[in-house]
mmCIF file of C-alpha atoms and ligand atoms in Angstrom:
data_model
loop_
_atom_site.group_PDB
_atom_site.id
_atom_site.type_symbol
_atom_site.label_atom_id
_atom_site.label_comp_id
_atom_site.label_asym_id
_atom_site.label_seq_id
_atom_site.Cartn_x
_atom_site.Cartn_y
_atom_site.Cartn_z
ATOM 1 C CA UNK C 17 44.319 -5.589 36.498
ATOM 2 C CA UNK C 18 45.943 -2.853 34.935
ATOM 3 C CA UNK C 19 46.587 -4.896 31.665
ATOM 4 C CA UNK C 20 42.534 -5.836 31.613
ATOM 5 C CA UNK C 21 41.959 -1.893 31.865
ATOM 6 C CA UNK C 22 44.723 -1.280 28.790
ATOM 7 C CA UNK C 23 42.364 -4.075 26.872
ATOM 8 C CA UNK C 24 39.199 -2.697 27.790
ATOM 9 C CA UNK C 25 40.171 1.090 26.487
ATOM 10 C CA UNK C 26 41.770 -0.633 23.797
ATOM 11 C CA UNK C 27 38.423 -2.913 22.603
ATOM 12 C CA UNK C 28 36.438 0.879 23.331
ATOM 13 C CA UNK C 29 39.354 2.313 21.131
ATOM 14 C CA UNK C 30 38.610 0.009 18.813
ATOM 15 C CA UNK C 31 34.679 0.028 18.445
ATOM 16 C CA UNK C 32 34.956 4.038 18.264
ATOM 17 C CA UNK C 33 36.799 3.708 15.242
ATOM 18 C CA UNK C 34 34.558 1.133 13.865
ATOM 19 C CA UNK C 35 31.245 2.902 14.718
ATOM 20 C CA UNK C 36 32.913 6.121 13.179
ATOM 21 C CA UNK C 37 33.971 4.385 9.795
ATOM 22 C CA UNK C 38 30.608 2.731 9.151
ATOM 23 C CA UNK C 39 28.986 6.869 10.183
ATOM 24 C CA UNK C 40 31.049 7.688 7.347
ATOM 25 C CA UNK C 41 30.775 4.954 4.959
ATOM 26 C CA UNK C 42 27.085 5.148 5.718
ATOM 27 C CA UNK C 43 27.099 8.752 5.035
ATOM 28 C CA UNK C 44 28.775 8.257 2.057
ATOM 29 C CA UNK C 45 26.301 4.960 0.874
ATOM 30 C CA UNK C 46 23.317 7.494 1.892
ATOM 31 C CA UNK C 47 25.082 10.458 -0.183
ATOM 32 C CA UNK C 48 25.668 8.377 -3.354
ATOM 33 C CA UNK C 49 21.929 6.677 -3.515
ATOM 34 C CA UNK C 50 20.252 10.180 -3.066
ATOM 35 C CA UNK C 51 22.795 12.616 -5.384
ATOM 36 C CA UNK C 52 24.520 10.592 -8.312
ATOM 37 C CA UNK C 53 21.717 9.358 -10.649
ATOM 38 C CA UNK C 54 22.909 6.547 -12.851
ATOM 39 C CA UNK C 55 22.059 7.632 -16.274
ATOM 40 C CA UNK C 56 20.904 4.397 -17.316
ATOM 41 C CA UNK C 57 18.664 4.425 -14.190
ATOM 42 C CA UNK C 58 14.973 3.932 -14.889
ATOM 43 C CA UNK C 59 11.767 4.584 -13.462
ATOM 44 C CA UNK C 60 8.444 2.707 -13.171
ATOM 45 C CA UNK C 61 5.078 2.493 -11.448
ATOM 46 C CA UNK C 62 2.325 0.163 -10.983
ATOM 47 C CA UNK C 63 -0.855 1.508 -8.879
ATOM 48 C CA UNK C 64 -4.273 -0.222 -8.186
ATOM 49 C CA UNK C 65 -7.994 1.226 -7.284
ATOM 50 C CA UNK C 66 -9.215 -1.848 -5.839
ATOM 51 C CA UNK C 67 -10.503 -5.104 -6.418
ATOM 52 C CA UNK C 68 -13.710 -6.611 -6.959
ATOM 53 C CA UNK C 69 -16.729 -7.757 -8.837
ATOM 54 C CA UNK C 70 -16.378 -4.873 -12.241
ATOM 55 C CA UNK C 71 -17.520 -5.932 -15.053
ATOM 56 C CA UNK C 72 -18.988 -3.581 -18.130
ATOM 57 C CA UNK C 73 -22.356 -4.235 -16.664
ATOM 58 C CA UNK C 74 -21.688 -2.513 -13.232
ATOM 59 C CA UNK C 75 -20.199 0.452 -14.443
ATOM 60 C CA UNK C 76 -21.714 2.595 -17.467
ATOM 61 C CA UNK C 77 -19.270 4.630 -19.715
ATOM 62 C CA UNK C 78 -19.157 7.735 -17.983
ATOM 63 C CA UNK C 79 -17.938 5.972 -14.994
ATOM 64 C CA UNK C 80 -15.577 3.871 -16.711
ATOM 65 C CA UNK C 81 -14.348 6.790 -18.523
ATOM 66 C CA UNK C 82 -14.054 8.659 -15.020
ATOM 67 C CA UNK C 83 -11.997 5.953 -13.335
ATOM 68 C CA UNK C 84 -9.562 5.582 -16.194
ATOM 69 C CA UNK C 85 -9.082 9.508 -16.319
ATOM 70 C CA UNK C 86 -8.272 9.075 -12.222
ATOM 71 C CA UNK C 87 -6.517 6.386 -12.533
ATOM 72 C CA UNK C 88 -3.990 8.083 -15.456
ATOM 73 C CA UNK C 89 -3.962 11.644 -13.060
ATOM 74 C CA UNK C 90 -2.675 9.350 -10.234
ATOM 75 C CA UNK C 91 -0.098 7.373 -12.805
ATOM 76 C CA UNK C 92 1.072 10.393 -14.150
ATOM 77 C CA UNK C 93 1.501 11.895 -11.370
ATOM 78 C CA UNK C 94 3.751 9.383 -9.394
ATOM 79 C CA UNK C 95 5.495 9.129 -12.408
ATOM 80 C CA UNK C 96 6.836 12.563 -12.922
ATOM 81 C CA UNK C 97 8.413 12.309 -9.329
ATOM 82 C CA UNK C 98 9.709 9.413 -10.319
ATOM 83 C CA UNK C 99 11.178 11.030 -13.723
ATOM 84 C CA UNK C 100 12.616 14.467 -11.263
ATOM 85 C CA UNK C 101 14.394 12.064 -9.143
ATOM 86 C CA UNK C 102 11.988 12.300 -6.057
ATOM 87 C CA UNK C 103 12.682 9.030 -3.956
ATOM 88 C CA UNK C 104 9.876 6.625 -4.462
ATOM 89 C CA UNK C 105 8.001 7.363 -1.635
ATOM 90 C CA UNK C 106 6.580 11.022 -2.308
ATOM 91 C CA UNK C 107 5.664 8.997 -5.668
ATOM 92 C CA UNK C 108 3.714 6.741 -3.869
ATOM 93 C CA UNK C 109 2.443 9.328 -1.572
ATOM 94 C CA UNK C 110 1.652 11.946 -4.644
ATOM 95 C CA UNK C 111 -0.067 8.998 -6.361
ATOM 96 C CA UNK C 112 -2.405 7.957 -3.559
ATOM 97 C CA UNK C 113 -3.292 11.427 -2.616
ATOM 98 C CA UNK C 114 -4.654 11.595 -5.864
ATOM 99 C CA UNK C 115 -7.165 8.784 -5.514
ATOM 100 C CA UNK C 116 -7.534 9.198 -1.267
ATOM 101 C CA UNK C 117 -9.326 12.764 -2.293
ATOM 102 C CA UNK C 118 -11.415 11.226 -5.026
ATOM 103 C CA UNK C 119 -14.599 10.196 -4.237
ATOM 104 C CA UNK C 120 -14.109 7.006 -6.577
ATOM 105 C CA UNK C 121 -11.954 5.486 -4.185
ATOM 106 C CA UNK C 122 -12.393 3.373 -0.903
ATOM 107 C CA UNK C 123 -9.872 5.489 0.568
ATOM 108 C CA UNK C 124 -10.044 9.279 1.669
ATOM 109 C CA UNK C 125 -13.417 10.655 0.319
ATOM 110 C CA UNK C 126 -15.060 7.682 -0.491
ATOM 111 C CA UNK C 127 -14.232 5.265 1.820
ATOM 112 C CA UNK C 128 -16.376 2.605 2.779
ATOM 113 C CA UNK C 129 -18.717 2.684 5.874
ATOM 114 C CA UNK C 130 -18.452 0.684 9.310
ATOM 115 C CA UNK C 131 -21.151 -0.483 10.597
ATOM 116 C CA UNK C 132 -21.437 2.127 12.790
ATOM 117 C CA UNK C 133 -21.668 4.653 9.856
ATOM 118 C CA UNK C 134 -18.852 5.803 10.151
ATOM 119 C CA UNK C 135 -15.137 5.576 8.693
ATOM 120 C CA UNK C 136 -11.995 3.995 10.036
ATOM 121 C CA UNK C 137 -9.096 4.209 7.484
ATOM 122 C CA UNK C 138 -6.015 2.656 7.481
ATOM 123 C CA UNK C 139 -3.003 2.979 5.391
ATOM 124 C CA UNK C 140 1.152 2.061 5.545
ATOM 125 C CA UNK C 141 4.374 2.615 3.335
ATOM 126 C CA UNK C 142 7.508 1.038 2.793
ATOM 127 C CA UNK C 143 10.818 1.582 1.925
ATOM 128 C CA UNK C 144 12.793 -1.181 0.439
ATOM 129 C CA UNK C 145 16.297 0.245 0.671
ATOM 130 C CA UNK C 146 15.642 0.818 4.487
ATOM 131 C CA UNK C 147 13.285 -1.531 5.095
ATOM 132 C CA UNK C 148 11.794 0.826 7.102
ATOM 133 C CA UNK C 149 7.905 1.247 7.216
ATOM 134 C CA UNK C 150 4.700 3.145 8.761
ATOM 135 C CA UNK C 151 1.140 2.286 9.042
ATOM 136 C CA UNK C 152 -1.779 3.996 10.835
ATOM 137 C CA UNK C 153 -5.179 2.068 11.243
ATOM 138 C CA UNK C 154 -8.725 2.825 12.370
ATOM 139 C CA UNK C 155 -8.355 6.415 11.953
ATOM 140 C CA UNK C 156 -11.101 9.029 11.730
ATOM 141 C CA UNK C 157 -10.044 12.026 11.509
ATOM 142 C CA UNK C 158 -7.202 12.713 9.095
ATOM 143 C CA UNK C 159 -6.947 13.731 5.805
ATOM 144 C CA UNK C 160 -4.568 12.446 4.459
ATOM 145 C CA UNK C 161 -3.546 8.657 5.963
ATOM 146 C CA UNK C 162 -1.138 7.742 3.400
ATOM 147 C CA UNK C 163 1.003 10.784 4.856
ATOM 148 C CA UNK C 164 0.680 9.618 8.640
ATOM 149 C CA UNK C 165 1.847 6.130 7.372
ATOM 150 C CA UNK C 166 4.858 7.966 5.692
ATOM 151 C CA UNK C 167 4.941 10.147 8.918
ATOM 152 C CA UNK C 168 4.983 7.333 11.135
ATOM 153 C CA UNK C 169 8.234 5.716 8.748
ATOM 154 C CA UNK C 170 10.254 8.793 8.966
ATOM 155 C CA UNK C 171 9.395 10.762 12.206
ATOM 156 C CA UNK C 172 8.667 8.053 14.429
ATOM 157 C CA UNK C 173 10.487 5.424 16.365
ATOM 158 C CA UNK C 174 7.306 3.009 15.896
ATOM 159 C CA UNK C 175 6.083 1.260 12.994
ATOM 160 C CA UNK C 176 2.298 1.323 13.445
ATOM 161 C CA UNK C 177 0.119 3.390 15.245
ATOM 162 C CA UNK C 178 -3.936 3.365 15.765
ATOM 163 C CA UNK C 179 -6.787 5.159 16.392
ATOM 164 C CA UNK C 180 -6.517 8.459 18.995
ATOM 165 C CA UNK C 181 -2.308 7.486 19.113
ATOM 166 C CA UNK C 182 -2.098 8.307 15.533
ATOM 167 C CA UNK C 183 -4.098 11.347 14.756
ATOM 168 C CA UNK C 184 -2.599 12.991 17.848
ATOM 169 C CA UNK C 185 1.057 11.990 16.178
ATOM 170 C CA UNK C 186 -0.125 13.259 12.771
ATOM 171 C CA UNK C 187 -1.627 16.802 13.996
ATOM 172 C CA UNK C 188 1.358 17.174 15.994
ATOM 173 C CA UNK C 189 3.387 17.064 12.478
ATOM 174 C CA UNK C 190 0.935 19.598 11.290
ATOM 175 C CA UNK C 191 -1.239 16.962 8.868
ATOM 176 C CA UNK C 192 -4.760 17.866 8.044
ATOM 177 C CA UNK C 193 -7.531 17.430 10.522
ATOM 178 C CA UNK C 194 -11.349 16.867 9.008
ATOM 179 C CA UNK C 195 -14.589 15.733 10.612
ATOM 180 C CA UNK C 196 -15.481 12.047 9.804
ATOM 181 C CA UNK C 197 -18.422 13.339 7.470
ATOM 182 C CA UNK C 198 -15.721 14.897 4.683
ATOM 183 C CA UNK C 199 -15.224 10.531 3.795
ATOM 184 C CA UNK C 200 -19.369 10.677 3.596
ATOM 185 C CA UNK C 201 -20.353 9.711 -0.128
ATOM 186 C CA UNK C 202 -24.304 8.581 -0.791
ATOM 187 C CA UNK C 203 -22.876 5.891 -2.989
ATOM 188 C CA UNK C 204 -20.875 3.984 0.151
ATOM 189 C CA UNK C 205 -24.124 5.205 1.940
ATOM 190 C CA UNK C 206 -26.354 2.813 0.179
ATOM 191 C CA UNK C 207 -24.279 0.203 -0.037
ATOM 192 C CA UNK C 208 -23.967 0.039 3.878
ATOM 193 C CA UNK C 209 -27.740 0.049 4.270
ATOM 194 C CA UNK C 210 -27.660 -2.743 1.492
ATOM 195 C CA UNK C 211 -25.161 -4.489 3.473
ATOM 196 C CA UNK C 212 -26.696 -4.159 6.989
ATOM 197 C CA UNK C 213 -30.021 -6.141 5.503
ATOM 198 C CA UNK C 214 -27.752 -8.900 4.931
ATOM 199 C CA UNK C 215 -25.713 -8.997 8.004
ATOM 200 C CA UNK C 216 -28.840 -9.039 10.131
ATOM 201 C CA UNK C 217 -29.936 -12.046 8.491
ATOM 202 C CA UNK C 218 -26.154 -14.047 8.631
ATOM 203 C CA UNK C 219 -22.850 -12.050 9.518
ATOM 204 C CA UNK C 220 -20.560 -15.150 8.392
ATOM 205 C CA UNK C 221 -22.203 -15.193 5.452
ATOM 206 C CA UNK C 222 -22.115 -11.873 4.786
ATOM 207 C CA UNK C 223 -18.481 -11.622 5.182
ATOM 208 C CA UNK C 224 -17.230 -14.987 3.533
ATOM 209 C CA UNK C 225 -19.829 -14.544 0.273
ATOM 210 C CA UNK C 226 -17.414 -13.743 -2.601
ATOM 211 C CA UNK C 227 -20.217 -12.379 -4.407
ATOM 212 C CA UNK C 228 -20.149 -9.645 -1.882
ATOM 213 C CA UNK C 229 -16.597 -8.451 -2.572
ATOM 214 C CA UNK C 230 -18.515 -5.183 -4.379
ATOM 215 C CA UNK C 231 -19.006 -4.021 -1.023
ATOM 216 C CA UNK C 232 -15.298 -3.332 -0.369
ATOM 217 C CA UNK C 233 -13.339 -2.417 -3.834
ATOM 218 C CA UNK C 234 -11.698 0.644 -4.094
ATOM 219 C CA UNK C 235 -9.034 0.232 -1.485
ATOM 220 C CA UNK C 236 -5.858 2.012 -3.350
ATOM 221 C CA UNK C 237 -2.111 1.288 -3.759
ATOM 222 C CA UNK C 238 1.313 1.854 -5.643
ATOM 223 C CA UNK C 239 4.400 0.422 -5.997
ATOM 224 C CA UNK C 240 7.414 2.370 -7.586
ATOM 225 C CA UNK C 241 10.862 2.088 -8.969
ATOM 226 C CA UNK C 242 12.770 5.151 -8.526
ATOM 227 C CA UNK C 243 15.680 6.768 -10.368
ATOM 228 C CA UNK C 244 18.322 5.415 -7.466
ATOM 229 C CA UNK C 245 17.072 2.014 -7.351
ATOM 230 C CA UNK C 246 14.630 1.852 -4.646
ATOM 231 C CA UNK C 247 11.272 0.247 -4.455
ATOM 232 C CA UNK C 248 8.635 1.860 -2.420
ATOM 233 C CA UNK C 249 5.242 0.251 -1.973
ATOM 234 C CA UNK C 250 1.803 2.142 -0.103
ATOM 235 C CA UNK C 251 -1.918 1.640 0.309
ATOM 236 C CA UNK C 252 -4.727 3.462 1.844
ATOM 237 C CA UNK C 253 -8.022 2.284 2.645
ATOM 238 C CA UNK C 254 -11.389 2.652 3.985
ATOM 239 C CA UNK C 255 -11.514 -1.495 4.897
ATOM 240 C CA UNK C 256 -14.265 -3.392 4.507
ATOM 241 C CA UNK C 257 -18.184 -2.326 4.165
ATOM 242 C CA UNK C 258 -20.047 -2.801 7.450
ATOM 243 C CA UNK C 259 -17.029 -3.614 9.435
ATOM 244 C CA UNK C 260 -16.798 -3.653 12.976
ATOM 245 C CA UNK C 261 -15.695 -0.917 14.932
ATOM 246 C CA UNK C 262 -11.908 -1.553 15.271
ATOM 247 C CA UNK C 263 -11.437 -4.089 12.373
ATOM 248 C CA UNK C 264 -7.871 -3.265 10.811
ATOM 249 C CA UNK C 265 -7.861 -5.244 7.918
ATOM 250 C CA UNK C 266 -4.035 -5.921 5.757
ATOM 251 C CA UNK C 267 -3.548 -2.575 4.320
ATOM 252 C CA UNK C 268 -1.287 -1.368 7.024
ATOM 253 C CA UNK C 269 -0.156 -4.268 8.014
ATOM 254 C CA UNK C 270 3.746 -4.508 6.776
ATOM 255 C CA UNK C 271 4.021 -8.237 4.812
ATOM 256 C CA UNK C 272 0.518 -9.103 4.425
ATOM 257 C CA UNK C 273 -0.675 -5.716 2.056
ATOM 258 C CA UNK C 274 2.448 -3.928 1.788
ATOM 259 C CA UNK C 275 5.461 -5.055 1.705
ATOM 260 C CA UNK C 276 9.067 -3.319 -0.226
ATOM 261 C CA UNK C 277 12.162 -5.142 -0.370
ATOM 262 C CA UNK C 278 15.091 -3.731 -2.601
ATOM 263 C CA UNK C 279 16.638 -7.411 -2.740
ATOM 264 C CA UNK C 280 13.185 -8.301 -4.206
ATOM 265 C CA UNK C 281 10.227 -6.623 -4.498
ATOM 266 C CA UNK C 282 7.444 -4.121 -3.490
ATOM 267 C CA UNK C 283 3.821 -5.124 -3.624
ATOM 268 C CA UNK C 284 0.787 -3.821 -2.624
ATOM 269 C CA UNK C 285 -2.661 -5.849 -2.599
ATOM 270 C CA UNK C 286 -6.372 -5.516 -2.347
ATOM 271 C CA UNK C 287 -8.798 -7.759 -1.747
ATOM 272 C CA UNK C 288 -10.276 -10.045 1.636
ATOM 273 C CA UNK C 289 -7.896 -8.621 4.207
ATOM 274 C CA UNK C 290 -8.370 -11.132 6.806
ATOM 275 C CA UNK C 291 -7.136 -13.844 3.891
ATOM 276 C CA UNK C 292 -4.054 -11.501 3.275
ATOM 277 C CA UNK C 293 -3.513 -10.942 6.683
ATOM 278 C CA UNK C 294 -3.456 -15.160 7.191
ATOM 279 C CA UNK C 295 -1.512 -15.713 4.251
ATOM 280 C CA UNK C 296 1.176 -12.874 4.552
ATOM 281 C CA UNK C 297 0.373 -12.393 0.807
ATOM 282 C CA UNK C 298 3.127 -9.557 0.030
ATOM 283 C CA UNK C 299 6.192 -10.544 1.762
ATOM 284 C CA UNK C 300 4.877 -14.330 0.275
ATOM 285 C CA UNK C 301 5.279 -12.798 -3.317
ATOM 286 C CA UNK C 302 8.890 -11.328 -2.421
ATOM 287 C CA UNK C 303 10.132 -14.199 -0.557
ATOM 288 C CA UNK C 304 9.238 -16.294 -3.470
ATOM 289 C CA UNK C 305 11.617 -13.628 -6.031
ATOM 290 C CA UNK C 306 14.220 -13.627 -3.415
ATOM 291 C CA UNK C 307 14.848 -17.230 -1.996
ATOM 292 C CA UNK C 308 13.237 -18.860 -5.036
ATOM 293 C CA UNK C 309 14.403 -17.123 -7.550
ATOM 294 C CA UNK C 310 10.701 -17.081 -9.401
ATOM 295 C CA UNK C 311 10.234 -14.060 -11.643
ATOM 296 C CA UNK C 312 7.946 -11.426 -10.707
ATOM 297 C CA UNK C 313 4.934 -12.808 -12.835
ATOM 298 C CA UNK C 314 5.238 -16.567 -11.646
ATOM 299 C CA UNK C 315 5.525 -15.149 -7.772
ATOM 300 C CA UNK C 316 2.955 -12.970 -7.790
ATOM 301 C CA UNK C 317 0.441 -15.135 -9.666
ATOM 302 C CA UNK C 318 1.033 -18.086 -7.484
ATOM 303 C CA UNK C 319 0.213 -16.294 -4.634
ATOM 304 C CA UNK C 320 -2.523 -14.243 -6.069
ATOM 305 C CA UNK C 321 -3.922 -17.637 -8.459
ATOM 306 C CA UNK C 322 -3.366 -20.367 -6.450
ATOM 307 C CA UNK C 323 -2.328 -19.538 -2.311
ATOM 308 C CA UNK C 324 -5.288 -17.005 -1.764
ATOM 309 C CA UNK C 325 -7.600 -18.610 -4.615
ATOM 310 C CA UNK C 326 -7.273 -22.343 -2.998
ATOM 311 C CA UNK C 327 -8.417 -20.715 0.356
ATOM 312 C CA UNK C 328 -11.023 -18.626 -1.119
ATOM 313 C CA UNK C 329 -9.201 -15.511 -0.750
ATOM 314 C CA UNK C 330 -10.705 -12.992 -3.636
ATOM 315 C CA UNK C 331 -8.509 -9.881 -4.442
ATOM 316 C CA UNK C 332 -5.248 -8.848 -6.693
ATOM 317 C CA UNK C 333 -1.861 -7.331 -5.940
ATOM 318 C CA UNK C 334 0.154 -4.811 -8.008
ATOM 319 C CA UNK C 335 3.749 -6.297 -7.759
ATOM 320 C CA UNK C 336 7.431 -4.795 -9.487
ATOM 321 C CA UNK C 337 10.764 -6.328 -9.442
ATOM 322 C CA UNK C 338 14.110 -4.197 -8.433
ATOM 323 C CA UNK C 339 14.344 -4.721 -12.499
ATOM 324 C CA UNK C 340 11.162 -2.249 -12.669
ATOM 325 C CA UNK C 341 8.913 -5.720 -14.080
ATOM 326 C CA UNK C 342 5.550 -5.445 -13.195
ATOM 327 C CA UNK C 343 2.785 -7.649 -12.867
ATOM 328 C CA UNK C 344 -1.132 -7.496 -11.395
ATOM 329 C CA UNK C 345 -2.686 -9.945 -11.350
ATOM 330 C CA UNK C 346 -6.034 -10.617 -9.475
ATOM 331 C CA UNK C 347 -8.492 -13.374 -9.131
ATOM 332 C CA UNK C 348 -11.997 -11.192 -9.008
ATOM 333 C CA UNK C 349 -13.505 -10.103 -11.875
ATOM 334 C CA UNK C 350 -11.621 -6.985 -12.719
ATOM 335 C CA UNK C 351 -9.562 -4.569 -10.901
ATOM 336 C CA UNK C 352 -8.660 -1.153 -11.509
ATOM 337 C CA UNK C 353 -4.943 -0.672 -12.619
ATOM 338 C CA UNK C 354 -2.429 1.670 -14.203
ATOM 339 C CA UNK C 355 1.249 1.492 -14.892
ATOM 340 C CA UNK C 356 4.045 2.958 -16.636
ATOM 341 C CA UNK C 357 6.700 0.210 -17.460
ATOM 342 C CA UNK C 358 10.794 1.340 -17.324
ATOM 343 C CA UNK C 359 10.528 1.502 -21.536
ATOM 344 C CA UNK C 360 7.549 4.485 -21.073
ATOM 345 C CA UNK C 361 4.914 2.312 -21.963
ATOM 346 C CA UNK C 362 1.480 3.060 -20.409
ATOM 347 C CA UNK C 363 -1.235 0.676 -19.455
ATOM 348 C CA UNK C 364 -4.406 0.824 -18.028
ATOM 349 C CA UNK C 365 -6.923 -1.403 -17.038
ATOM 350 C CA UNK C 366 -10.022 -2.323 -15.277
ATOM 351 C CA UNK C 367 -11.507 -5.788 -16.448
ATOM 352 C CA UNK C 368 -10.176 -9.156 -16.284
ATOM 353 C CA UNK C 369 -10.580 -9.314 -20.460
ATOM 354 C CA UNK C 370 -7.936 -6.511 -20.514
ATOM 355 C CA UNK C 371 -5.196 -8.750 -19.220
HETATM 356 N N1 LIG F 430 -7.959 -5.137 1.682
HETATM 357 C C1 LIG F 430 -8.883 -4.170 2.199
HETATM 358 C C2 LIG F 430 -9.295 -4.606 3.580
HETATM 359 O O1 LIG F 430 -9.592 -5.776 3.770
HETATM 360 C C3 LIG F 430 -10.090 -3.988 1.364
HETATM 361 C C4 LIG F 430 -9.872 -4.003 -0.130
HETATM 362 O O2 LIG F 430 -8.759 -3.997 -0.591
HETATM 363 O O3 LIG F 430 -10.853 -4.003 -0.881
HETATM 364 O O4 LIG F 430 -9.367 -3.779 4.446
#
C-alpha cells in the first residue's frame, strides 16, 4: 500500500516537472516566434474582393479604377503590418477592414441582401502556428465581423459563434454596434429586387444558375505571411443575394473558406458556399501541399479547376505557401485580387485575361 502511495506521488512528481518544462519551453517557443525576427524573414500577402461574372463590360472605368485603388489601400495596408512585424492576423484584420467599410464590397457596407432585406454577415480567421480559429455567422449588428471572428480566436474558449451569441460576445469586448441599415447600399438594393423576380418563378434555379453568380461577388479575404513565419488566413462576407434567413454559407466555416496551416498553407475562397462547404475546398488545397507534396499552384488549381469545376462549383481562392508562394486562381470570369509577393513585387487584378 504504502509503496503504491510512494509511486503515485512519485508519477505526480514526475508529471509536475514535465508540465512545468514544456510551460517553459513553451514560453520560450512563444518568446522566440514573437521577439527575434530572422533577418532573412519575409513577408507576403494575397487578398481577394470576390468572385464572379466581371468582365470589362460590367464595370466602366471609373469603377474599375475604384476597385483597383481599394483593392491596393487594402494590400498596402496589410502589408505594412506585415513589414513592422505585426503577427499576420492584425494584417489580415487591417486588410479586411479596409474593404468591410467600403461600399464596393459584399462585406461590411455593402453586403448583399437576404431575402428578408436585410443583412446577415459572417466572417472567421485563422492562425496557422496555433491552429487556432474564430468565426461569427448571421450577424446583424456589428461593425466590424472580421474582428469578432479574431475576437472569438483569442478571447474565447469556442470557435464559432452565431447570431444574438455573437454580437452579445463582441459588445461585451467593446466592438462596434450599428443598426442593420449602415450595410444598406441601393446597388445590393436592386439587385435583391432583381433577384426576388427570379426566385418567385424557380428558387433551385435561381440558386444553381451560374450565370447568377453576379448576385453574390464581393465576399472579401486575405491570406498573409508574416515576418516570424506564420500564415494567417480571414474572410468576411455578406453571403449570398436573397438568402434565407439563417443561411451561413463557407466563409466562417474553418476548412471549407478559411483554412491556415503553418505545415502548409492558408487559403481563403469565394465563390458558391454550399459547393465549398461540400467539398472542404481550403483544408482540400492544404492537405494536398502537406500529404502530397503538390506545390501551391498545382493544389490550389486542382481544387479550384477541376474538384469544384467538375461539380459545378463557380468561385476562386487566394492561396500562399509557408514559402510566401502565392497563387489565385478562380474558375468565373474574373475576380478581384491583389498581392505583394516575398521579392516586393505587386500585382493586381480583376479579369480572367490578367492571369
Ligand atoms: N462564399 C460566399 C458565400 O457563399 C459568397 C461569395 O464568396 O461570393 O456565402
Amino acid at each position: 500500500m504504502q509503496v503504491t502511495n510512494l509511486l503515485r506521488l512519485r508519477t505526480q512528481f514526475v508529471c509536475a516537472l514535465m508540465l512545468s518544462i514544456s510551460f517553459v519551453s513553451n514560453a520560450f517557443e512563444t518568446e522566440s516566434t514573437t521577439s527575434s525576427l530572422n533577418p532573412n524573414a519575409k513577408v507576403a500577402i494575397a487578398l481577394h474582393g470576390g468572385a464572379g461574372t466581371i468582365s470589362k463590360a460590367n464595370l466602366n472605368a471609373e469603377q474599375e479604377k475604384a476597385y483597383r485603388a481599394i483593392l491596393e489601400q487594402a494590400l498596402r495596408a496589410g502589408y505594412r503590418a506585415l513589414q513592422a512585424g505585426e503577427d499576420g492576423s492584425v494584417a489580415v484584420i487591417t486588410a479586411i477592414q479596409i474593404m468591410e467599410d467600403s461600399p464596393l464590397f459584399n462585406a461590411g457596407v455593402g453586403a448583399v441582401y437576404t431575402y428578408d432585406e436585410e443583412h446577415e454577415l459572417d466572417a472567421s480567421i485563422m492562425h496557422g502556428r496555433t491552429k487556432q480559429a474564430g468565426a461569427v455567422a448571421s450577424v446583424k449588428h456589428i461593425k466590424s465581423p472580421i474582428a469578432a471572428a479574431n475576437l472569438v480566436m483569442t478571447e474565447s474558449v469556442h470557435v464559432m459563434l452565431t447570431g444574438g451569441g455573437a454580437e452579445d460576445f463582441a459588445f461585451k469586448y467593446g466592438l462596434e454596434k450599428v443598426d442593420n441599415s449602415v450595410f444598406n447600399t441601393e446597388r445590393r438594393k436592386k439587385a435583391l429586387d432583381s433577384a426576388k423576380a427570379k426566385i418567385q418563378a424557380n428558387e433551385q434555379a435561381f440558386f444553381a444558375n451560374p450565370e447568377n453568380a453576379d448576385y453574390k461577388f464581393g465576399t472579401v479575404g486575405v491570406v498573409v505571411l508574416d515576418l516570424h513565419g506564420n500564415l494567417v488566413a480571414g474572410t468576411s462576407t455578406g453571403g449570398m443575394t436573397a438568402k434565407r434567413f439563417g443561411r451561413i454559407g463557407d466563409s466562417p466555416i474553418i476548412g471549407a473558406g478559411t483554412y491556415a496551416d503553418n505545415d502548409s498553407c492558408a487559403v481563403s475562397g469565394t465563390g458558391h458556399g454550399e459547393y465549398f462547404i461540400r467539398f472542404n475546398v481550403a483544408a482540400d488545397i492544404c492537405a494536398r501541399v502537406k500529404y502530397q507534396d503538390k506545390t501551391i499552384e498545382v493544389a490550389a488549381n486542382e481544387v479550384v479547376n477541376q474538384v469544384l469545376a467538375e461539380a459545378g462549383g463557380t468561385g476562386g481562392v487566394i492561396a500562399m505557401d509557408n514559402q510566401g508562394n502565392i497563387s489565385m486562381p478562380f474558375n468565373t470570369e474574373g475576380m478581384y485580387r491583389a498581392s505583394i509577393d516575398t521579392s516586393g513585387k505587386v500585382t493586381i487584378g480583376i479579369y480572367g485575361s490578367e492571369k
